[in-house]
PDB file of N, CA and C in Angstrom:
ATOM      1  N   UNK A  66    -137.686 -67.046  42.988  1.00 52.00           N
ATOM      2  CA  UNK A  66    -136.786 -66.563  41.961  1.00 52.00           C
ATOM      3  C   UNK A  66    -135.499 -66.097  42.632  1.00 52.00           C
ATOM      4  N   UNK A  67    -134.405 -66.278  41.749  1.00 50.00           N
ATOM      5  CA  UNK A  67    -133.237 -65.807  42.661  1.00 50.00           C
ATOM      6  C   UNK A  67    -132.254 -65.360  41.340  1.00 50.00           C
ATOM      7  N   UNK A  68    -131.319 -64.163  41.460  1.00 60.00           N
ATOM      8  CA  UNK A  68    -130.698 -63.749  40.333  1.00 60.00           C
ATOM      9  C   UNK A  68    -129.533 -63.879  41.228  1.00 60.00           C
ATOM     10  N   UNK A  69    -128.123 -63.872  40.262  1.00 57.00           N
ATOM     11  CA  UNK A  69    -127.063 -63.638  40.343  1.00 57.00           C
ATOM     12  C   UNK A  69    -126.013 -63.339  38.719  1.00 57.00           C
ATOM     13  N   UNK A  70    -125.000 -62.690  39.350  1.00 63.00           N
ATOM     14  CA  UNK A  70    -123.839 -62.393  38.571  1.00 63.00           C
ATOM     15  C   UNK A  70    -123.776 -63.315  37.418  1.00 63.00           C
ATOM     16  N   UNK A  71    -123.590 -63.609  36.765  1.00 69.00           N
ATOM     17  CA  UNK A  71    -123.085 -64.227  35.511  1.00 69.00           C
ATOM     18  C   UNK A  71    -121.688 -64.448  34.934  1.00 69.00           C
ATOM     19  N   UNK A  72    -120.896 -63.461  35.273  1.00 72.00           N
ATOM     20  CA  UNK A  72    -119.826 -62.910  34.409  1.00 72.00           C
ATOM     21  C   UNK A  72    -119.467 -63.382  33.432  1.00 72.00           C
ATOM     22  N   UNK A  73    -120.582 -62.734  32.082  1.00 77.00           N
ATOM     23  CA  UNK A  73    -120.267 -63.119  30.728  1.00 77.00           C
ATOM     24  C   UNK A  73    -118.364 -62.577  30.207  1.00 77.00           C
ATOM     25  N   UNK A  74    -117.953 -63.514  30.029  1.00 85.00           N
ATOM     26  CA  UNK A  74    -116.542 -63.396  29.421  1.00 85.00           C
ATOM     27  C   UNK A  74    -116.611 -63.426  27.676  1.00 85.00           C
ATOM     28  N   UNK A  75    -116.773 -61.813  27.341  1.00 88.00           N
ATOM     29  CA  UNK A  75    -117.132 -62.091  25.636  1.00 88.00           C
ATOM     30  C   UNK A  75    -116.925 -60.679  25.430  1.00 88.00           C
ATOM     31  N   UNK A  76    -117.308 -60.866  24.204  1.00 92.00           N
ATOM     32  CA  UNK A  76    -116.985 -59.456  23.303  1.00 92.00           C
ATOM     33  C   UNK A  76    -118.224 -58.565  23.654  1.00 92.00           C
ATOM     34  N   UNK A  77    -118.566 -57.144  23.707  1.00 92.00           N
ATOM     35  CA  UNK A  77    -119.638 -56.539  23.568  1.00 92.00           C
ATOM     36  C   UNK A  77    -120.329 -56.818  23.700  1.00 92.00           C
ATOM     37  N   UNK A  78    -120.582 -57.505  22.415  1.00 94.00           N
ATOM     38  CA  UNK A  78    -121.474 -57.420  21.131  1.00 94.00           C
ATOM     39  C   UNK A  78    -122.173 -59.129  21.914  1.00 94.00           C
ATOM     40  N   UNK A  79    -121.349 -59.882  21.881  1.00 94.00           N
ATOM     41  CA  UNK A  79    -121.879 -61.704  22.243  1.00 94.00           C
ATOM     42  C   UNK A  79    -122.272 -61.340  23.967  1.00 94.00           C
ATOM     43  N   UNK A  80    -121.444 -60.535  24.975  1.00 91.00           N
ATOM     44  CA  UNK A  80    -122.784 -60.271  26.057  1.00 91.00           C
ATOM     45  C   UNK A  80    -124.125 -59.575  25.637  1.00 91.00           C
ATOM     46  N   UNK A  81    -123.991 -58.789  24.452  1.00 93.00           N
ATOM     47  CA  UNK A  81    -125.740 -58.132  24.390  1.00 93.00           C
ATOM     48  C   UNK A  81    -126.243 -59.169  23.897  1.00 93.00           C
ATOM     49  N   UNK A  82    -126.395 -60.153  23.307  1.00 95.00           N
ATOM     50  CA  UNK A  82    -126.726 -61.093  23.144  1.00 95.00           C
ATOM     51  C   UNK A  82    -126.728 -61.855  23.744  1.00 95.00           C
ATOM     52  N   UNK A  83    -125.922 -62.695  24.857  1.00 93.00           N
ATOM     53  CA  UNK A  83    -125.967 -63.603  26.016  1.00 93.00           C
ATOM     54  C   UNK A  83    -127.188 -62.882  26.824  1.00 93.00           C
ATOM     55  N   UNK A  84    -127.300 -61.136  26.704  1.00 92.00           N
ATOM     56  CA  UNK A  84    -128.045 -60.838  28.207  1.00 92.00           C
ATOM     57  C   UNK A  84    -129.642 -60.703  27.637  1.00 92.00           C
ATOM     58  N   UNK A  85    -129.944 -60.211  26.627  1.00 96.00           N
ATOM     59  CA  UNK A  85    -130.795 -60.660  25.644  1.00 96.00           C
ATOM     60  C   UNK A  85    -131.837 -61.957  25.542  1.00 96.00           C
ATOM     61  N   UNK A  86    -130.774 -62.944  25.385  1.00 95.00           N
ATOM     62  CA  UNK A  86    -131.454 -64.014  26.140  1.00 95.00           C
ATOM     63  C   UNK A  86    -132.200 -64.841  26.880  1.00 95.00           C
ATOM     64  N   UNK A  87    -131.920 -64.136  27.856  1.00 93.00           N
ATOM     65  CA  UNK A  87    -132.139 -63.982  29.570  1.00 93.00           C
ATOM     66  C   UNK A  87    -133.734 -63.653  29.206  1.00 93.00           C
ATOM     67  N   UNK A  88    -134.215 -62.968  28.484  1.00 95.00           N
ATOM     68  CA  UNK A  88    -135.515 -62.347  28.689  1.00 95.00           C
ATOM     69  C   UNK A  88    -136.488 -63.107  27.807  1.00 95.00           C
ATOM     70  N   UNK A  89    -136.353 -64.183  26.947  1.00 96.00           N
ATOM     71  CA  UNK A  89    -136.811 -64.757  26.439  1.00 96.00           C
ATOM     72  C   UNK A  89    -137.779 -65.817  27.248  1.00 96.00           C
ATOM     73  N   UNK A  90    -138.963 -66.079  27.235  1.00 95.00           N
ATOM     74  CA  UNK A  90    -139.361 -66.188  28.169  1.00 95.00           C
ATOM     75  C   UNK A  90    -139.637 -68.117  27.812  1.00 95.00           C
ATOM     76  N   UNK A  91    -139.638 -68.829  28.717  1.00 94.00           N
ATOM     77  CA  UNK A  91    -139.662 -70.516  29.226  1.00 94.00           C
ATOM     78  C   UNK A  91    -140.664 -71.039  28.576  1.00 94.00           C
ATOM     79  N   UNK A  92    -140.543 -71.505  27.535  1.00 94.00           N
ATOM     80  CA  UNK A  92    -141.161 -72.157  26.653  1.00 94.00           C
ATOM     81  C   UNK A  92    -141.419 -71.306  25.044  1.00 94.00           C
ATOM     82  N   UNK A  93    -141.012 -70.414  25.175  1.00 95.00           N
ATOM     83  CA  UNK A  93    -141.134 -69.483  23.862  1.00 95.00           C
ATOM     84  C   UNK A  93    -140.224 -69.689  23.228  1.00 95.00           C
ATOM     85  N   UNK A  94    -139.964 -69.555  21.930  1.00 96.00           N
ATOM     86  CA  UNK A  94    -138.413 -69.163  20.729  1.00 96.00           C
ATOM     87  C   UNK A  94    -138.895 -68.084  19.941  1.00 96.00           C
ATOM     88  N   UNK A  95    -137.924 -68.022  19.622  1.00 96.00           N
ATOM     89  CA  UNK A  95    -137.767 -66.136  18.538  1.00 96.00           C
ATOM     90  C   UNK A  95    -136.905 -66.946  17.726  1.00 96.00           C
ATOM     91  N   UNK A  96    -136.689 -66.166  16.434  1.00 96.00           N
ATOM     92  CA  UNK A  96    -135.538 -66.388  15.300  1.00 96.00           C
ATOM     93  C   UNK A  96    -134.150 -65.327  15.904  1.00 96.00           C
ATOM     94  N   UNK A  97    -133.505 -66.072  14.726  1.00 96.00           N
ATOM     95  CA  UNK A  97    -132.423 -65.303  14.782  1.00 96.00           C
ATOM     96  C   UNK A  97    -132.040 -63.606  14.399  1.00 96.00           C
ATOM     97  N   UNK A  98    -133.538 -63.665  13.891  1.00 96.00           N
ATOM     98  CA  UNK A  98    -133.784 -62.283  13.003  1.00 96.00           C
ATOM     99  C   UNK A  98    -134.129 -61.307  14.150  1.00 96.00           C
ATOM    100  N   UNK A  99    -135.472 -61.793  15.005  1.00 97.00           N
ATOM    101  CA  UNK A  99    -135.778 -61.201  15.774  1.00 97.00           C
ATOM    102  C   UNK A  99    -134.962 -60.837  17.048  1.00 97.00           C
ATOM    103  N   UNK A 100    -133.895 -61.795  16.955  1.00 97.00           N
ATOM    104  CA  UNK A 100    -132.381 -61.574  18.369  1.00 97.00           C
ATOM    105  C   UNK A 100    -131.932 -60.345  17.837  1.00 97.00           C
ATOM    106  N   UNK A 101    -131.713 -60.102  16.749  1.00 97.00           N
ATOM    107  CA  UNK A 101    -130.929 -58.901  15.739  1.00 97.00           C
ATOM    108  C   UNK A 101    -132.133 -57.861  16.177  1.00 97.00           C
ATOM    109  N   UNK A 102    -133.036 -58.071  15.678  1.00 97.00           N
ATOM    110  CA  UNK A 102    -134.076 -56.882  15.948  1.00 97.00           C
ATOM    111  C   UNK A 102    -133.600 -56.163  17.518  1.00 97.00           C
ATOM    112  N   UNK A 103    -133.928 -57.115  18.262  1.00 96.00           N
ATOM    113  CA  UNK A 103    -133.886 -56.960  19.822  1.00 96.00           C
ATOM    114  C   UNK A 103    -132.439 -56.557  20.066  1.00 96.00           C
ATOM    115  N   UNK A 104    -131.495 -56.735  19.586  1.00 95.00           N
ATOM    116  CA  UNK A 104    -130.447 -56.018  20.427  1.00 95.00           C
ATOM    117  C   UNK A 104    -129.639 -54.504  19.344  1.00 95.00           C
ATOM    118  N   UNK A 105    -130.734 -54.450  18.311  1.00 94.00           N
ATOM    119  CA  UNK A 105    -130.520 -53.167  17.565  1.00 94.00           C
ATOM    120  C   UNK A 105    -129.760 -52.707  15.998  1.00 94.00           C
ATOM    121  N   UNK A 106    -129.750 -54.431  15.850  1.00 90.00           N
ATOM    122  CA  UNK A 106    -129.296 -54.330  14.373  1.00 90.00           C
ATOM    123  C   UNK A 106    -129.216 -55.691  13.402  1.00 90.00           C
ATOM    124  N   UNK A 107    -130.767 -54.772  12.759  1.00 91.00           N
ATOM    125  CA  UNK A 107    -131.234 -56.222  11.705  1.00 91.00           C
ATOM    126  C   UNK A 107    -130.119 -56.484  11.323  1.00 91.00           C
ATOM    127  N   UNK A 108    -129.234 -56.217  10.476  1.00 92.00           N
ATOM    128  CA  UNK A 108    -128.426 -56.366   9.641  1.00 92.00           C
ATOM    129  C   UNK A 108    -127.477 -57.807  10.217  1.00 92.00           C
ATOM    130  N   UNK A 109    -127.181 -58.022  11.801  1.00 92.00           N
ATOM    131  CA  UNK A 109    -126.301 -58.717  12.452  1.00 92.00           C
ATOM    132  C   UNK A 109    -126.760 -60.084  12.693  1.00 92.00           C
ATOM    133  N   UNK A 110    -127.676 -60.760  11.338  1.00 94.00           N
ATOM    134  CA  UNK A 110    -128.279 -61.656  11.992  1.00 94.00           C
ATOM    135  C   UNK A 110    -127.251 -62.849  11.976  1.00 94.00           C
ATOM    136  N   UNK A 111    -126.608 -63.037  10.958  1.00 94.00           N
ATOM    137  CA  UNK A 111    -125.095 -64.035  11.271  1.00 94.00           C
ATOM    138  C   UNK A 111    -124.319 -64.099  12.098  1.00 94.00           C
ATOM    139  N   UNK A 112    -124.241 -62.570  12.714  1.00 96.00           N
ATOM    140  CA  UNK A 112    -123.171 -62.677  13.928  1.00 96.00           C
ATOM    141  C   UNK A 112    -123.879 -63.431  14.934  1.00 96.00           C
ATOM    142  N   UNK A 113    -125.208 -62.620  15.082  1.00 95.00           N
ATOM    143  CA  UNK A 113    -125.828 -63.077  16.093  1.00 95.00           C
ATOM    144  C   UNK A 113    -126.361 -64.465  16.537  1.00 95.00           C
ATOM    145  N   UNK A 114    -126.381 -65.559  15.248  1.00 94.00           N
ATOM    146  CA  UNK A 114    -126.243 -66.730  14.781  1.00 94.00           C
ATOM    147  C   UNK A 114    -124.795 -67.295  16.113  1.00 94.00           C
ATOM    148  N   UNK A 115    -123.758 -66.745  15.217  1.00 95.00           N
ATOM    149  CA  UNK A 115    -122.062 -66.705  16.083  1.00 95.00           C
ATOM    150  C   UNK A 115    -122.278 -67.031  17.255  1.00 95.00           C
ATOM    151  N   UNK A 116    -122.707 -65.440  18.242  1.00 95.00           N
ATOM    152  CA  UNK A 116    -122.791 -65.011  19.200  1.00 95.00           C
ATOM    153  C   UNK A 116    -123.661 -66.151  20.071  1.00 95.00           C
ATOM    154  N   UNK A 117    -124.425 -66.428  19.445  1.00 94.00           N
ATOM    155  CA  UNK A 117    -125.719 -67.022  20.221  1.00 94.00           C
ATOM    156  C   UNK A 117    -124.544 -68.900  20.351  1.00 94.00           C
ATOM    157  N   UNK A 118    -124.157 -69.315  19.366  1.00 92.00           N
ATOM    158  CA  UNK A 118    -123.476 -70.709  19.364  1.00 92.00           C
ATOM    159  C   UNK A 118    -121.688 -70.929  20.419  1.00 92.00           C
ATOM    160  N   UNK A 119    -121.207 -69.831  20.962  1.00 91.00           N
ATOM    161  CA  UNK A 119    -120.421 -69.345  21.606  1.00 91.00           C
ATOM    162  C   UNK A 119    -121.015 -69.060  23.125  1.00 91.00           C
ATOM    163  N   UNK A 120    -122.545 -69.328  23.402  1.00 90.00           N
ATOM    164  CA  UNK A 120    -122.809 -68.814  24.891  1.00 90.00           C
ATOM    165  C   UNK A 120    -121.916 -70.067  25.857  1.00 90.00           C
ATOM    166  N   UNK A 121    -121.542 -69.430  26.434  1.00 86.00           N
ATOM    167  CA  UNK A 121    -120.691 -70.449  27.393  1.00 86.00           C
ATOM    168  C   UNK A 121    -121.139 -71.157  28.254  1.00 86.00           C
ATOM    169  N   UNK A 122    -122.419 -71.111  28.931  1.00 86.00           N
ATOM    170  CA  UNK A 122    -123.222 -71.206  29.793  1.00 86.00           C
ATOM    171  C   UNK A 122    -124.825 -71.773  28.906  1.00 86.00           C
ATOM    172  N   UNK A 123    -124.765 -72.563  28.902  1.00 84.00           N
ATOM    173  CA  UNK A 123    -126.388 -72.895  28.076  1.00 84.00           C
ATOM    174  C   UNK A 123    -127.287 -73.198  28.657  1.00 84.00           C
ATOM    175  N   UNK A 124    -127.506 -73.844  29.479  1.00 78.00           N
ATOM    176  CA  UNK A 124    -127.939 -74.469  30.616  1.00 78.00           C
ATOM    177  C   UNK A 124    -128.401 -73.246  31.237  1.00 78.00           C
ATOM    178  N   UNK A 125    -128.057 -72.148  31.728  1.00 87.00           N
ATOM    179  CA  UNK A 125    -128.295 -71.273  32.159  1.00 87.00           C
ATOM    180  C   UNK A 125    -128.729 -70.173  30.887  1.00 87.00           C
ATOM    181  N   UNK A 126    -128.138 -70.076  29.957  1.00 92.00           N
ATOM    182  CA  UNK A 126    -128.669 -68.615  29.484  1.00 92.00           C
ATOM    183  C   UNK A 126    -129.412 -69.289  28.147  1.00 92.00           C
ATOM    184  N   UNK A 127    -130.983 -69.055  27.795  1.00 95.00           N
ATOM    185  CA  UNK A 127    -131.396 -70.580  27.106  1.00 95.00           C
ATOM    186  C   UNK A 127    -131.098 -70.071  25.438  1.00 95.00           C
ATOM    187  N   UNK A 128    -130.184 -70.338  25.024  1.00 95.00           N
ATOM    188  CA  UNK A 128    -129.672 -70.419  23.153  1.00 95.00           C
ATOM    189  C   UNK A 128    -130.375 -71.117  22.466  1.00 95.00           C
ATOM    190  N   UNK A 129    -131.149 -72.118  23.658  1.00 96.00           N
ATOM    191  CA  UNK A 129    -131.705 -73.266  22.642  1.00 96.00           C
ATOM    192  C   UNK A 129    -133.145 -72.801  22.443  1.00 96.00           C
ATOM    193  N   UNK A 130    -133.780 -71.686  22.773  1.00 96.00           N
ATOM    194  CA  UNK A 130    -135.146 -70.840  22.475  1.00 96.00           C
ATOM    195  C   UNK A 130    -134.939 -70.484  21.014  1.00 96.00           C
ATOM    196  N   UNK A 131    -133.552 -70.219  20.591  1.00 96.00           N
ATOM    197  CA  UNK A 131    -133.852 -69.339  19.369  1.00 96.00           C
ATOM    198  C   UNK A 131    -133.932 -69.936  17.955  1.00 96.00           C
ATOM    199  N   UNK A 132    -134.586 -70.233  17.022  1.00 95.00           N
ATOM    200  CA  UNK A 132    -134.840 -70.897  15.926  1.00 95.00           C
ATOM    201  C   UNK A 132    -135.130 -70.438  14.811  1.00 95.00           C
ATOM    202  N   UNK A 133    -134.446 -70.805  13.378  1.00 93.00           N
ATOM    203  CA  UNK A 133    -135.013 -70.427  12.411  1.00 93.00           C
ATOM    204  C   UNK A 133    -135.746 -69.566  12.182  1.00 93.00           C
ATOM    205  N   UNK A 134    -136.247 -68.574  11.186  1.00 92.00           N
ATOM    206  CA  UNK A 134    -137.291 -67.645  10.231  1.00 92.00           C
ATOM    207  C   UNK A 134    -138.347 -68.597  10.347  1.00 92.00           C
ATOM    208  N   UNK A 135    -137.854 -69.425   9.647  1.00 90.00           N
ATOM    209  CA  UNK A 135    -139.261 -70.797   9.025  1.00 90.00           C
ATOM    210  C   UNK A 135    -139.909 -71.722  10.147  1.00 90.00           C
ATOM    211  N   UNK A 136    -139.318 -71.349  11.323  1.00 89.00           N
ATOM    212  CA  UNK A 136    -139.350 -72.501  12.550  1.00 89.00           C
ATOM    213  C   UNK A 136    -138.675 -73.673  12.406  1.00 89.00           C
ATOM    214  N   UNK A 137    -137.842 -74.051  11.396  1.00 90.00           N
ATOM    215  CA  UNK A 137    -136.693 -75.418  11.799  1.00 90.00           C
ATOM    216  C   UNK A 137    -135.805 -74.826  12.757  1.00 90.00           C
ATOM    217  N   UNK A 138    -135.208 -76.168  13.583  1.00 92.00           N
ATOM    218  CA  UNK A 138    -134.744 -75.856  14.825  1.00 92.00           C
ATOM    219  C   UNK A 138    -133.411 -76.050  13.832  1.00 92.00           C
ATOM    220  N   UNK A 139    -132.415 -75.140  14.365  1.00 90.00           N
ATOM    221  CA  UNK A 139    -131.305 -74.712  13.807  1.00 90.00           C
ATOM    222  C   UNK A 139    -129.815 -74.504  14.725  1.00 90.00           C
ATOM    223  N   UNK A 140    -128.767 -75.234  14.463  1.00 86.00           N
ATOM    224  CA  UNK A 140    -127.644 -74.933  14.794  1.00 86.00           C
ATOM    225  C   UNK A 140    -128.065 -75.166  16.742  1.00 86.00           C
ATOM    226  N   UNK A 141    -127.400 -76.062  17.382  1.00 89.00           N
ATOM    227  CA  UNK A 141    -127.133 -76.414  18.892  1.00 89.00           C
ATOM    228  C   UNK A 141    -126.127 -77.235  19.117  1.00 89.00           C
ATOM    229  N   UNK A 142    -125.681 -76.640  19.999  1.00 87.00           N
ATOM    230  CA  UNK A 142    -123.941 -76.999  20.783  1.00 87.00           C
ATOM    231  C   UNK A 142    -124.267 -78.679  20.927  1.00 87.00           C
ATOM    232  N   UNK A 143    -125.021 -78.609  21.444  1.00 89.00           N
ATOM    233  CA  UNK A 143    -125.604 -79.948  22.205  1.00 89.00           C
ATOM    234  C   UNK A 143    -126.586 -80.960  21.795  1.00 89.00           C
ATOM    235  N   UNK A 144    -126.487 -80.750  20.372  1.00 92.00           N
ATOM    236  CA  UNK A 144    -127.171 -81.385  19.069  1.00 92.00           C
ATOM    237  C   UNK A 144    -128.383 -80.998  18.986  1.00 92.00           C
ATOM    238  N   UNK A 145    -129.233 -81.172  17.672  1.00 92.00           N
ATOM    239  CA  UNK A 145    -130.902 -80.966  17.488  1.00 92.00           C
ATOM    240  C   UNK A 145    -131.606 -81.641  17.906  1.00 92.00           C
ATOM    241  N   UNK A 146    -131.100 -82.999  18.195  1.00 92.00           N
ATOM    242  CA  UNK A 146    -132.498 -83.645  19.376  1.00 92.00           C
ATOM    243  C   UNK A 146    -132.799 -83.025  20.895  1.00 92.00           C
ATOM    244  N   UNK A 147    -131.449 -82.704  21.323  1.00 93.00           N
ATOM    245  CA  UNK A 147    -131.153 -82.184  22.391  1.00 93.00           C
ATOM    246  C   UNK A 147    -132.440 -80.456  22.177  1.00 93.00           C
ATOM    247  N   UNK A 148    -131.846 -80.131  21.402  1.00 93.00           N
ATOM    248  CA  UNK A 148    -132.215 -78.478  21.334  1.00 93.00           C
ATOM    249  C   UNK A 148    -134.058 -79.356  20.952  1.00 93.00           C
ATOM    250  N   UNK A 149    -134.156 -79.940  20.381  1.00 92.00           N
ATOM    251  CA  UNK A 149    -135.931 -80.379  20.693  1.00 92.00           C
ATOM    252  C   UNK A 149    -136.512 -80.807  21.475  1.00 92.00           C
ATOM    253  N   UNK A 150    -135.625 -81.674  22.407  1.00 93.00           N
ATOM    254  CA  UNK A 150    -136.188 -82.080  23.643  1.00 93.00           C
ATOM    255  C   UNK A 150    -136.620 -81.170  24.408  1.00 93.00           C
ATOM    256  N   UNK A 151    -135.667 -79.854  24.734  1.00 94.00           N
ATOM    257  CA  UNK A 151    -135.489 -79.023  25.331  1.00 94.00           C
ATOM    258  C   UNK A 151    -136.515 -77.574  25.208  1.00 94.00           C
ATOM    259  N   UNK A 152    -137.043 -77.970  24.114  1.00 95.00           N
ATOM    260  CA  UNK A 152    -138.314 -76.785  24.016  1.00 95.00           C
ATOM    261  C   UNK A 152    -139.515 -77.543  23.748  1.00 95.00           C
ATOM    262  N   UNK A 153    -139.503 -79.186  23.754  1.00 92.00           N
ATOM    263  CA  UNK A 153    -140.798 -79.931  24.039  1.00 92.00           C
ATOM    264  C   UNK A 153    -140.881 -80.123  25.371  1.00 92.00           C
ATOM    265  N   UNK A 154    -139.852 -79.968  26.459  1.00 94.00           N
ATOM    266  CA  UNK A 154    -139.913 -80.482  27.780  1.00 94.00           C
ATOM    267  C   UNK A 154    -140.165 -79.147  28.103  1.00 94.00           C
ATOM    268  N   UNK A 155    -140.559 -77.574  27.441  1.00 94.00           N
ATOM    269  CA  UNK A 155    -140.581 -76.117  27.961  1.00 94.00           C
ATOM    270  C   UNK A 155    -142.007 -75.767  27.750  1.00 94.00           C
ATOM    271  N   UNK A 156    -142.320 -76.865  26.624  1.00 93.00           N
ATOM    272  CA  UNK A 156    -143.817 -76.952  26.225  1.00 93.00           C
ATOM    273  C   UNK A 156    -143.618 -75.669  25.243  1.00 93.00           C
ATOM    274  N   UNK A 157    -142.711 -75.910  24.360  1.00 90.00           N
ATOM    275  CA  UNK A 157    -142.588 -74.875  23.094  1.00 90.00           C
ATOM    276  C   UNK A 157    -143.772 -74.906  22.369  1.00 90.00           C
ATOM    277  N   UNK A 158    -144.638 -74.434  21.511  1.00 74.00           N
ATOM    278  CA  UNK A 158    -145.088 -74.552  20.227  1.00 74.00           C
ATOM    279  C   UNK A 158    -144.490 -74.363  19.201  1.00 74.00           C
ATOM    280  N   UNK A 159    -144.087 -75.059  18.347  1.00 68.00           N
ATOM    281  CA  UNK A 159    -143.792 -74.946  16.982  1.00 68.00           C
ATOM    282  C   UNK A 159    -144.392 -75.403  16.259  1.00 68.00           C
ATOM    283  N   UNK A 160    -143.804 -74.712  14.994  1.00 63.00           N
ATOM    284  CA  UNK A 160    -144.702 -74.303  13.731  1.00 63.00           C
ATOM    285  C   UNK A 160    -144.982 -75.790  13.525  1.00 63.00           C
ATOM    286  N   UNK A 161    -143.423 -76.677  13.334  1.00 55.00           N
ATOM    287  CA  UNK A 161    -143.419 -77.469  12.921  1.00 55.00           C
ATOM    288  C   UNK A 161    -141.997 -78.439  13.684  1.00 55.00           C
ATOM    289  N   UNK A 162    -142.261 -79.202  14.401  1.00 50.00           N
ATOM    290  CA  UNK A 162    -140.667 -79.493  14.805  1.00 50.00           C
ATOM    291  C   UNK A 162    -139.969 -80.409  13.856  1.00 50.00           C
ATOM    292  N   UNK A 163    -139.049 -79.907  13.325  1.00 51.00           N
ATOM    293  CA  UNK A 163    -138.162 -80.186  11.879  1.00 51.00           C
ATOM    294  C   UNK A 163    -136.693 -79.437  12.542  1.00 51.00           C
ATOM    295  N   UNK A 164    -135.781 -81.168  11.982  1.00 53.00           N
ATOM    296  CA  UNK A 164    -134.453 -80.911  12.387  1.00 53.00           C
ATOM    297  C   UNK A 164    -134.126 -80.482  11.207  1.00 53.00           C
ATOM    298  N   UNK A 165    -134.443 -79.958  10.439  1.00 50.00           N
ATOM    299  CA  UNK A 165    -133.797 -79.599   8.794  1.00 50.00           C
ATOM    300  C   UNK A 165    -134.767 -78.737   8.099  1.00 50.00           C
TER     301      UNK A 165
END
């Protein structure tokens, strides 16, 4: 394992969420609800929607873990096949893998 610097270039609010991230663990997803939970305010689940589609770094900080309430895979920089490949090649479980 090896860590380094990052230097998230963002608002607050989109590094607690970029760093957030980070802890999500390699092959798992959470919703967007539960990102809000985790960084302290249900209420922010749109921003955090925002925040999460703005990570600058994807490849590195994984955006593509986080999915839907219902488990449809939702909203990726780098399209929805991409964002499915990417949590079938992590050995995700989902509910259901649905681009819609």
């Amino acid at each position: 394992m090896f860590s380094f610097n990052l230097g998230f270039r963002g608002t607050e609010f989109q590094t607690r969420i970029w760093q957030e991230l980070l802890h999500i663990p390699y092959g798992t997803t959470i919703s967007y609800e539960e990102l809000a939970v985790r960084v302290g305010n249900i209420k922010s689940i749109r921003a955090v929607g925002l925040a999460n589609g703005q990570n600058p770094i994807a490849i590195v900080v994984p955006c593509h873990r986080v999915i839907g309430k219902n488990g449809n895979l939702t909203g990726y920089g780098g399209g929805l096949e991409n964002k499915q490949w990417l949590l079938e090649h992590e050995g995700a479980v989902l509910k259901q893998l649905s681009l819609f």
